[in-house]
XYZ file of C-alpha atoms in Angstrom:
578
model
C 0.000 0.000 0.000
C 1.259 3.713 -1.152
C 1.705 6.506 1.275
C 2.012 9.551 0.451
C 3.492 12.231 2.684
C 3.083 16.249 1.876
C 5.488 18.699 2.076
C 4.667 22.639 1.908
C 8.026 24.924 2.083
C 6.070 27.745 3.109
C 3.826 26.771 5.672
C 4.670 23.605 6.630
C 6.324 22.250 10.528
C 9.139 19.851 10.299
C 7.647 17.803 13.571
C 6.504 14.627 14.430
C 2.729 14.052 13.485
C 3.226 15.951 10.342
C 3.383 15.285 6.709
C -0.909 15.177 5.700
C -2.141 17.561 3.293
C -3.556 18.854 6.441
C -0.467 19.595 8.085
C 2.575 18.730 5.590
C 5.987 19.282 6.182
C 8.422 22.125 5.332
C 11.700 19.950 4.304
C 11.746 17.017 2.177
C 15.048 16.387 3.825
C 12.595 15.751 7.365
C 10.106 13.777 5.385
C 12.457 11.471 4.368
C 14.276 11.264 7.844
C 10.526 10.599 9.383
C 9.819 7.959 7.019
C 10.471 4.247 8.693
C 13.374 2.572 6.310
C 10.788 -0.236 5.865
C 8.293 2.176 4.545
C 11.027 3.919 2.288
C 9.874 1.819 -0.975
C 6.309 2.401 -0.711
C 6.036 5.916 0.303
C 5.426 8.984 -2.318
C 6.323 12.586 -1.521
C 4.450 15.687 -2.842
C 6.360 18.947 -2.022
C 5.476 22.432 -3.292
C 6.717 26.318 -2.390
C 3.433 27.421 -1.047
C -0.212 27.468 -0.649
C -0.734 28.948 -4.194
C 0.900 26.098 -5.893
C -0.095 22.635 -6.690
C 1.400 19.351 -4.959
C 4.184 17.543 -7.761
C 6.751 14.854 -7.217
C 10.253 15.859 -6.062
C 12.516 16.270 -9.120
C 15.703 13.552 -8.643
C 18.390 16.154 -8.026
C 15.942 17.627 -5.273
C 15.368 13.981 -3.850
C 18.842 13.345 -4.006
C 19.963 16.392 -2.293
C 17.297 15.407 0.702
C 18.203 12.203 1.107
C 22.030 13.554 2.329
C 20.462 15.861 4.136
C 18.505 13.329 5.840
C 21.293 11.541 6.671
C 22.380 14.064 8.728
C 19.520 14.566 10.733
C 20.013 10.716 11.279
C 23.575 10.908 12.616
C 21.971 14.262 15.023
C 19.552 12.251 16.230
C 21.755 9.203 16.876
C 24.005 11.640 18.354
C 21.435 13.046 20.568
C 20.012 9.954 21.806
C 23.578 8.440 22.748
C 24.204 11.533 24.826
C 20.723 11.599 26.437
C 21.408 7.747 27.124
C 25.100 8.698 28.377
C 23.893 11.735 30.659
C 20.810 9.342 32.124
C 23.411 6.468 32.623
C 25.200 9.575 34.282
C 22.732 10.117 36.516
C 21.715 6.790 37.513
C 25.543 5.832 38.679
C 25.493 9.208 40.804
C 22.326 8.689 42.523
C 23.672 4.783 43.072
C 27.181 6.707 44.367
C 25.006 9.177 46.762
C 22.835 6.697 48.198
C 26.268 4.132 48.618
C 28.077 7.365 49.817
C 24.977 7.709 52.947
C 26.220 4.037 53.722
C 29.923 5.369 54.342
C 30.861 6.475 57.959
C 34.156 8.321 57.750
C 35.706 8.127 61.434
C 39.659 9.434 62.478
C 41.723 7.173 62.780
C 42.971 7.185 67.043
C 46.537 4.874 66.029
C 47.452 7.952 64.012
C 49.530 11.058 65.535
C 47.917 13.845 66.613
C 47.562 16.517 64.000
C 49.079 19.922 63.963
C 46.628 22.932 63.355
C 48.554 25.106 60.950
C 47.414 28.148 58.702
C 47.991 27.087 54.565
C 51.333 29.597 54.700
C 53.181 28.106 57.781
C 52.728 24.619 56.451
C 56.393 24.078 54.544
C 57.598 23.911 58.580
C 55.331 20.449 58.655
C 56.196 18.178 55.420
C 55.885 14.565 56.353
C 53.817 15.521 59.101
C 50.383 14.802 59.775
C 48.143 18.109 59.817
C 44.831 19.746 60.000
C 44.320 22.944 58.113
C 40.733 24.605 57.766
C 39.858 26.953 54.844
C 37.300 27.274 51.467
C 37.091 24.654 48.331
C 38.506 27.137 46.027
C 38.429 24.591 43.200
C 37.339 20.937 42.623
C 38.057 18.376 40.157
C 36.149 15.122 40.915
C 37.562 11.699 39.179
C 35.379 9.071 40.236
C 38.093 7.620 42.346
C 40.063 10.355 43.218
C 39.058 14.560 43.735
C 41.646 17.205 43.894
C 40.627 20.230 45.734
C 42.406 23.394 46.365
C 41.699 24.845 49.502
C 42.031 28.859 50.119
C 42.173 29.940 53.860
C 43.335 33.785 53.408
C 47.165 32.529 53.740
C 47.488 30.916 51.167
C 46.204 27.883 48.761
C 46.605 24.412 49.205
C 45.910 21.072 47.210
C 44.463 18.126 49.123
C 44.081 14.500 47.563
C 40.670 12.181 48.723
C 41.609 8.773 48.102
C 39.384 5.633 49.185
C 36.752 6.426 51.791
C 37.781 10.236 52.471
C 36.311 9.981 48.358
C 32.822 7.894 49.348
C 31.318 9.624 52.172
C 28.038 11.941 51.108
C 29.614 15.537 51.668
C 32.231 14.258 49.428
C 30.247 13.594 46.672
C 27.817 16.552 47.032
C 30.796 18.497 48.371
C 30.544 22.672 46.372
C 32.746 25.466 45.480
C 32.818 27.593 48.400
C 32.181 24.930 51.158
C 33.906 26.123 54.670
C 35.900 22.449 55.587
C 38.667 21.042 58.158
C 41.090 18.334 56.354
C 43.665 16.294 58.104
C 45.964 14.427 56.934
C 49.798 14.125 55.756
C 51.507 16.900 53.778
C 53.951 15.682 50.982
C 56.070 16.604 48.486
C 54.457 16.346 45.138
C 55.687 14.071 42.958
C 58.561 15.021 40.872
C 57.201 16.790 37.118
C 54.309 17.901 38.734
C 52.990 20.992 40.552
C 50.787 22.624 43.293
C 50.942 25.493 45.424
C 53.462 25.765 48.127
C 55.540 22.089 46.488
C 53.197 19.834 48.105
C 49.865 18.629 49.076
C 47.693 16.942 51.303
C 46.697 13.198 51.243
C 43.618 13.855 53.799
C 42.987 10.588 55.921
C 39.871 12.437 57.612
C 38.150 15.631 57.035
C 34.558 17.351 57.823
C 32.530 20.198 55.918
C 32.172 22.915 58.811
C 30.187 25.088 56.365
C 28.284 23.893 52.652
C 27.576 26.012 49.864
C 24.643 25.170 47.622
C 24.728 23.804 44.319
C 22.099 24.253 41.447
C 21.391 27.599 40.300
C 22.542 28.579 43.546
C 26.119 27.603 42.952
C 28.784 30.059 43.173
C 29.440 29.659 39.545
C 26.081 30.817 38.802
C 26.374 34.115 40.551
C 29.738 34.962 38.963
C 31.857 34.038 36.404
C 34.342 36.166 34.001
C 31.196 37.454 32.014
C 29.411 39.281 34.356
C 28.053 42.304 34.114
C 29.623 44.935 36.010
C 26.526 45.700 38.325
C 25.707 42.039 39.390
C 29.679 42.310 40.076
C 28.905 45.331 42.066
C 25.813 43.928 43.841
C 28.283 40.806 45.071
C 31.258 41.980 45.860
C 31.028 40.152 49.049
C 31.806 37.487 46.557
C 33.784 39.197 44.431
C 36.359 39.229 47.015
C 36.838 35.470 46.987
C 38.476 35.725 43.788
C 42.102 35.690 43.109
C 42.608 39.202 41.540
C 40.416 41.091 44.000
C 42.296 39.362 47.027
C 45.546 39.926 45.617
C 44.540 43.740 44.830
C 43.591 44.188 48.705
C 46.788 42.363 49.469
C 48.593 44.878 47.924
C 46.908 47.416 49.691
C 47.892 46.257 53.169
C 51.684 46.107 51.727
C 51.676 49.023 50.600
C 50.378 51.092 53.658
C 52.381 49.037 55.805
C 55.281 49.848 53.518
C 53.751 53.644 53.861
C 54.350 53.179 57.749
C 57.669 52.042 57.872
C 58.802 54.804 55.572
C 57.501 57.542 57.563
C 58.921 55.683 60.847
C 62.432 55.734 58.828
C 61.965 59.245 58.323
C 60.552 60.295 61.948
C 56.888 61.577 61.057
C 54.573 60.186 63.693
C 51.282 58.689 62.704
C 47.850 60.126 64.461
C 44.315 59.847 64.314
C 42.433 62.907 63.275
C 38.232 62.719 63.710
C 36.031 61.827 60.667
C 33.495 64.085 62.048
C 34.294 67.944 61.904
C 32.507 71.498 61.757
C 34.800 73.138 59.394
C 35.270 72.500 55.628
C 38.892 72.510 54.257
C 38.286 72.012 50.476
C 34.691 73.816 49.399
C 31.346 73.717 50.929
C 30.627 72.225 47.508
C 31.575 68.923 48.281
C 30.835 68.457 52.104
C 28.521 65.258 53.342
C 26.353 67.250 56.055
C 24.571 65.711 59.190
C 22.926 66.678 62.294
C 25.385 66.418 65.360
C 23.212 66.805 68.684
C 21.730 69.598 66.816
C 24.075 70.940 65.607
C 25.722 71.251 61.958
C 28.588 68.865 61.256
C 30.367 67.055 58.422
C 31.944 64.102 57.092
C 36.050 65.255 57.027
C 37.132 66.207 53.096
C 40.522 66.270 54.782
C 42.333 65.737 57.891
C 45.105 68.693 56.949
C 43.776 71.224 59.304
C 44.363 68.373 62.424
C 47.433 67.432 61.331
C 48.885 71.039 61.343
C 47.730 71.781 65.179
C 50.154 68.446 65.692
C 53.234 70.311 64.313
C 54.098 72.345 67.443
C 54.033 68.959 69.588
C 54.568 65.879 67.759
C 56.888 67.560 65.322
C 56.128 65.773 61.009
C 52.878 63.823 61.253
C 51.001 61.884 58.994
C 47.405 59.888 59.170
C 45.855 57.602 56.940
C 42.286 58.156 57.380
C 38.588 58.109 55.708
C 37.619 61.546 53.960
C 34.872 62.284 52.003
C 33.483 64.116 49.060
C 29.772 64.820 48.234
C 31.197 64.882 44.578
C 28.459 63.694 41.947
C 31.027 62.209 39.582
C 30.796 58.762 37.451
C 34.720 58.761 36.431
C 36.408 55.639 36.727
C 38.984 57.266 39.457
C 36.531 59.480 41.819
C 34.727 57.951 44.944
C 32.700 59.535 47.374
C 34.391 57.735 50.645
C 38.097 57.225 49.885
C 41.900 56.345 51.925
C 43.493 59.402 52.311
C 47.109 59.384 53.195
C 48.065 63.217 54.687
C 50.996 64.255 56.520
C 52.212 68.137 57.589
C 55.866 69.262 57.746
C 57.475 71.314 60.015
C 60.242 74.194 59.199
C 60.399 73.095 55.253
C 60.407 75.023 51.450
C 58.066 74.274 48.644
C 61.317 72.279 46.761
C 61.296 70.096 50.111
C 57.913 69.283 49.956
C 58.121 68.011 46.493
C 61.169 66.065 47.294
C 59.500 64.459 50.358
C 56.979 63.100 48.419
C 58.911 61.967 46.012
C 61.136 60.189 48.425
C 58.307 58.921 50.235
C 56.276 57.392 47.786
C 59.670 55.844 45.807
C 61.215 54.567 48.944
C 57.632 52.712 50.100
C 57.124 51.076 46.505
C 60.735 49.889 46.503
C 59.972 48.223 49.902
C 57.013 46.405 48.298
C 59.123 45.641 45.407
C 62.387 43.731 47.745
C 59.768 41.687 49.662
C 59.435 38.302 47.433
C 55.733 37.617 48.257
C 54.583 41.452 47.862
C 56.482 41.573 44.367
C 55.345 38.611 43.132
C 51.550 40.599 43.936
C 52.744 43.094 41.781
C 53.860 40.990 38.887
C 50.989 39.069 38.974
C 48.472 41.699 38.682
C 51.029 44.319 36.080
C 53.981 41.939 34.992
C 54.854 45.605 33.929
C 55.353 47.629 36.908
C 58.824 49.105 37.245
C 59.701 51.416 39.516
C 59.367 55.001 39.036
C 62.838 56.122 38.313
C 63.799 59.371 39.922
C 63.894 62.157 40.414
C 60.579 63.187 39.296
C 59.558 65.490 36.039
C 58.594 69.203 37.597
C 56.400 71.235 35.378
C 54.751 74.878 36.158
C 51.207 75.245 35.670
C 51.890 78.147 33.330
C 54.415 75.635 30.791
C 51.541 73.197 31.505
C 49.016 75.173 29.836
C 52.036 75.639 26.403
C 52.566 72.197 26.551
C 48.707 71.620 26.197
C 48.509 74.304 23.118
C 51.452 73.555 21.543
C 50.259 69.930 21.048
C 46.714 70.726 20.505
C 44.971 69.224 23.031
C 41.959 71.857 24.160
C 39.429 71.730 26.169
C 35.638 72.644 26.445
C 34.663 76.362 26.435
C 32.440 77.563 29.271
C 30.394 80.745 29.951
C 30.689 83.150 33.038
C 28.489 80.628 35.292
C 30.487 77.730 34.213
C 28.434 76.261 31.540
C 29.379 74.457 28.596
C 29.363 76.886 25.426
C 27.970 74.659 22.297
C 27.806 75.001 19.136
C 24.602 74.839 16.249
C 24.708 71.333 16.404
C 24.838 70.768 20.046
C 28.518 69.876 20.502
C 31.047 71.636 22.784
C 32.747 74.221 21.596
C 36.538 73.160 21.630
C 39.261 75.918 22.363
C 43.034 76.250 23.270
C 43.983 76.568 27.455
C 45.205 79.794 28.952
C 45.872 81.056 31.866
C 43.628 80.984 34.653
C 42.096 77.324 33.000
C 41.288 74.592 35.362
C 43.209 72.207 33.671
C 40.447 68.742 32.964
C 41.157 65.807 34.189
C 40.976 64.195 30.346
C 43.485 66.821 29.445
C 45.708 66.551 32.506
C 45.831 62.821 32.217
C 46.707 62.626 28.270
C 49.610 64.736 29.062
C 50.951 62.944 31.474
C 50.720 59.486 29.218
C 52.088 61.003 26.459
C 55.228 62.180 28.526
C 54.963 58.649 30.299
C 56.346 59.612 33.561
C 55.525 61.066 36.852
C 55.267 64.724 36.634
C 55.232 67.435 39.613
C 52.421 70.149 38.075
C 53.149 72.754 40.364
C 52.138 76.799 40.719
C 48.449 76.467 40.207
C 46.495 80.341 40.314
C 45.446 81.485 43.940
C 41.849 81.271 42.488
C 41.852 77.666 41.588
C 43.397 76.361 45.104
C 41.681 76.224 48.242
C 41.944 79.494 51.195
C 45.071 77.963 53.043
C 47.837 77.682 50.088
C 50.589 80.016 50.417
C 51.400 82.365 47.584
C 54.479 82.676 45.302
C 56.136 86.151 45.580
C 55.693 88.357 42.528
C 58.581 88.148 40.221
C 60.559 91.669 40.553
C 59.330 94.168 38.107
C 55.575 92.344 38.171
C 52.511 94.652 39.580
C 49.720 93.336 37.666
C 48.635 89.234 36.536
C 47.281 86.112 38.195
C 48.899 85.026 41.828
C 50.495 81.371 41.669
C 50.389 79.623 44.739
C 53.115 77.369 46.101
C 50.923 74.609 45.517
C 51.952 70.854 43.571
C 49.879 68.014 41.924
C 51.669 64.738 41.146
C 50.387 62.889 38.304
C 51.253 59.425 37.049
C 50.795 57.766 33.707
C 47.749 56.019 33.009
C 45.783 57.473 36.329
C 46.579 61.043 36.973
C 46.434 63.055 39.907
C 47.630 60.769 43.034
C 48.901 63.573 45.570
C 47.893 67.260 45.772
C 49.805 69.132 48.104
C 51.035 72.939 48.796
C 53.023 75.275 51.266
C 50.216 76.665 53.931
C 49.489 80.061 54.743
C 52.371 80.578 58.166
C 50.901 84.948 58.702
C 48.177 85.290 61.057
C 47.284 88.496 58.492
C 47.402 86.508 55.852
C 45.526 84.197 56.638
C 42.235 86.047 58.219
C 42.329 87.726 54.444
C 42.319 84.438 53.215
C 39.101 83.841 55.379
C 37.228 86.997 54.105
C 38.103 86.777 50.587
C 36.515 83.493 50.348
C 33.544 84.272 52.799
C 34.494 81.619 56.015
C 33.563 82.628 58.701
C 36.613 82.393 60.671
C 34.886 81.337 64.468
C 34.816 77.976 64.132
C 38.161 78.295 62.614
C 39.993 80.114 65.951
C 42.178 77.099 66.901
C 43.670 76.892 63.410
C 44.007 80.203 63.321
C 46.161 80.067 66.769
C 48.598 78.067 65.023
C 50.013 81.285 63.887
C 49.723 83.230 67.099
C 51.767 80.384 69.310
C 55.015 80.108 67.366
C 54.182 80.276 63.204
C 56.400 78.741 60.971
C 56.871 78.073 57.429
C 55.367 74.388 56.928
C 53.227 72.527 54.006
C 51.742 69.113 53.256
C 50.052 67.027 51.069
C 47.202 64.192 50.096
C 47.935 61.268 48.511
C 44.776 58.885 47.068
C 45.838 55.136 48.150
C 42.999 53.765 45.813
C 44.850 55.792 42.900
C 48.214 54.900 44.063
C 47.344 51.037 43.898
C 45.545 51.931 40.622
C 48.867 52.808 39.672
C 50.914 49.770 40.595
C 48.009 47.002 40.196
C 47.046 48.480 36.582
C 43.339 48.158 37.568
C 40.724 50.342 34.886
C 39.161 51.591 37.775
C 39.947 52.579 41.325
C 36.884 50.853 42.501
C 39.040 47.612 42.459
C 40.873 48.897 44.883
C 38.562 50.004 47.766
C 37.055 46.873 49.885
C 33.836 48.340 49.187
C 33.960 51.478 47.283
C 31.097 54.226 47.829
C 30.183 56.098 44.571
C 27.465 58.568 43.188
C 25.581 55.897 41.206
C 25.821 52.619 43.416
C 23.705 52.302 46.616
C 25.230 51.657 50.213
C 26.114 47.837 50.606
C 24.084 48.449 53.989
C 24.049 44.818 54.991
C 27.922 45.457 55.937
């Protein structure tokens, strides 16, 4: 008996129940593959190219052509079915493993010795020796008879071999990235041609999950991995941290400041404490976080300067390294709102010693980071690179800065009396040279800075641009009239820009309570800074250095969000929960 089976390349659904007049299908090539091979012989295909055309027989190129195509669906399906039968076979053996695996009672072993607690780093002290280290599965690889985990404890990471029953028990087969457990067991030498952190490994003889982490769409995998969006990484960086570069980044960050403190010890300025929570403003009203204090007005500190100077008299150079804040609405990839400010004050120095201070300070701190083995391997890991800054540093007036800008074309947006951008008749800033009494931009300040490719000193920045406390330059002889340069410096590096803004302070009482007026502070709250010049003055400057820019600097990380534990920014809401 003749079948015939319809096909309709317009309209039709290559699916099973198809191939009537009714409901045909759309490929001869899946008419053929749906006919049994038994029924090959007796079966008749109609195919047309759509509803307005009549039914005809396949010509015998079109047949043939179908027929290979056909055979391909064939070897998919065979394909598909193997794998479905290979992932249920899958299946069935683990569920036969986890319910064999509830069976299997892992107990320690009393005839062994007694293990010693050890944290991952300290371990090369106890090869051959049994121990018992805690930490996180950092990584898995499950064999069947055999799993490899590396374990991360903060110290360091560590691979541990299950073997035999420490491989059967149930919270080894449903053990999960992320899982808090204690191994024991013997540390060894790995075997020669092969590797692991630290030279060896653990062959656990007992071991315990303290802490498990789900699995499913739960898993840690599932809420991160290397293509996730830069929110979600936002939104988790509780996880975030867990990972290998962001650890390594804070790492650095310890080193560094702790590099930071030795320097200054080396060099006799004495760490304090300044408070977070001040009446005063020390960089613009502009920019202050305000809050109620008891009913009173107060702010978040934009700077601890103003502390450190009262310390001069007493403690002699100080430095702090301490929160400040800016209410500063900015989305660049280098401005945060709550950021590490290193500050220190000077006693009985010049404007050329504060720049070489800094210099020495910052050069002599990285090159501590860079002779410790473990901190320099950091660095190479996260910029292979990094070299140190090589000395002494590029000095540059504001005034050549502004040439240097013109002569190699690089302007910047013009702006009206209030500050606005000027545009043009289709809507797009109007570009012109810098002069003079310019702000330089950031954009503009940075690309100089690459292009030169070293650290530069931009120093002598108008009275106008700089904030009420910066000591002026003298008037050159001869010069009545122009702008007023203050002794003020910013040091820019390649690649992130300004990391340290410093000046020479204002050391006349005079002087200073102009300062107050011409800017409209009211100089009150202000009277026990302003005593610093009554009770002994004396010629003295400092500086602020960003650590989240420094680290920028030395991890090569896009954005100085990588380098805050959990950086505070205009467009992401508090992580409240911590």
């Amino acid at each position: 008996m003749t079948t015939t089976v319809y096909v309709d390349q317009a309209n039709g659904v290559d699916a099973a129940g198809h191939g009537t007049i009714d409901l045909p299908y759309q490929t001869l090539a899946y008419a053929i593959f749906s006919t049994r091979v038994a029924a090959i012989e007796t079966t008749q295909y109609q195919i047309r190219k759509g509803p307005e055309a009549q039914y005809d027989a396949p010509t015998q190129s079109a047949t043939k052509k179908a027929k290979k195509d056909a055979q391909g669906l064939e070897k998919k399906r065979l394909k598909a079915e193997a794998e479905e039968n290979e992932a249920r076979e899958r299946q069935e053996k683990r569920e036969r493993r986890l319910e064999e695996s509830k069976k299997v009672v892992l107990a320690e072993d009393p005839s062994l010795p007694t293990p010693i607690k050890s944290k991952i780093a300290r371990l090369a002290n106890y090869r051959d020796k049994r121990v018992r280290v805690c930490g996180w599965v950092h990584r898995k690889r499950d064999q069947q008879e055999i799993m490899f985990v590396v374990l991360r404890d903060g110290t360091g990471h560590l691979q541990a071999v299950f073997t035999g029953q420490t491989n059967k028990t149930y919270d080894a087969v449903t053990l999960q990235l992320e899982a808090a457990v204690e191994l024991t067991g013997t540390l060894k030498l790995v075997p020669e041609g092969q590797k692991a952190p630290g030279g060896h490994e653990l062959v656990v003889d007992y071991w315990k999950v303290l802490g498990p982490a789900p699995g499913g769409d739960d898993a840690f995998t599932n809420k991160l991995n290397e293509q996730s969006d830069p929110s979600i990484l936002a939104d988790n960086r509780h996880l975030v941290l867990r990972g290998e570069t962001a650890s390594n980044v804070l790492r650095l960050r310890a080193a560094l400041l702790s590099a930071f403190r030795s320097t200054y010890a080396e060099h006799d300025v004495i760490e304090v404490t300044p408070p977070c929570l001040v009446q005063t403003q020390v960089e613009g009203g502009a920019t202050l976080f305000k809050l109620d204090y008891y009913g009173q007005p107060a702010f978040l500190t934009q700077s601890s300067q103003l502390y450190l100077e009262t310390c001069l008299p007493s403690l002699g150079d100080v430095f702090c390294i301490q929160e400040s804040f800016r209410a500063e609405n900015s989305h660049t990839r280098r401005h945060l709102s709550e950021y590490t400010h290193l500050e220190a004050e000077l006693a009985f120095i010049n404007f050329d010693d504060l720049m070489t201070h800094v210099e020495t300070i910052i050069c002599e701190s990285v090159d501590k980071v860079l002779a410790n083995p473990a901190t320099a391997a950091l660095v190479k890991t996260l910029n292979p690179n990094f070299t140190a800054p090589a000395r002494p540093f590029k000095r540059m007036s504001y005034s050549d800065a502004i040439e240097w800008l013109n002569e190699h074309a690089i302007l910047h947006e013009a702006e009206d009396a209030e500050g606005n951008t000027i545009k043009d008749a289709d809507g797009k800033p109007v570009m012109v040279p810098h002069a003079i009494g310019d702000d330089i931009a950031e954009a503009a300040e940075r690309q100089m800075t690459d292009i030169i490719g070293q650290p530069i000193f931009l120093y002598g920045f108008p009275a106008e641009l700089k904030a009420f406390y910066m000591k002026k330059m003298p008037r050159k002889d001869g010069e009545e009239a122009g702008p007023v340069f203050t002794e003020s410096c910013d040091l820019l590096m390649p690649n992130v820009g300004e990391i340290v803004g410093g000046s020479m302070r204002i050391a006349d009482g005079p002087e200073l309570l102009a300062a107050y007026e011409r800017e409209g502070i009211d100089p009150k709250p202000y009277y026990w800074y302003t005593d610093m010049r009554k009770y002994g003055t004396c010629q003295h400057g400092g500086y602020g250095l960003g650590v989240e820019r420094l680290l920028a600097w030395m991890a090569n990380r896009y954005t100085i969000r990588e380098c805050s534990l959990y950086p505070r920014y205009a467009i992401y809401e508090l992580f409240i929960s911590v």
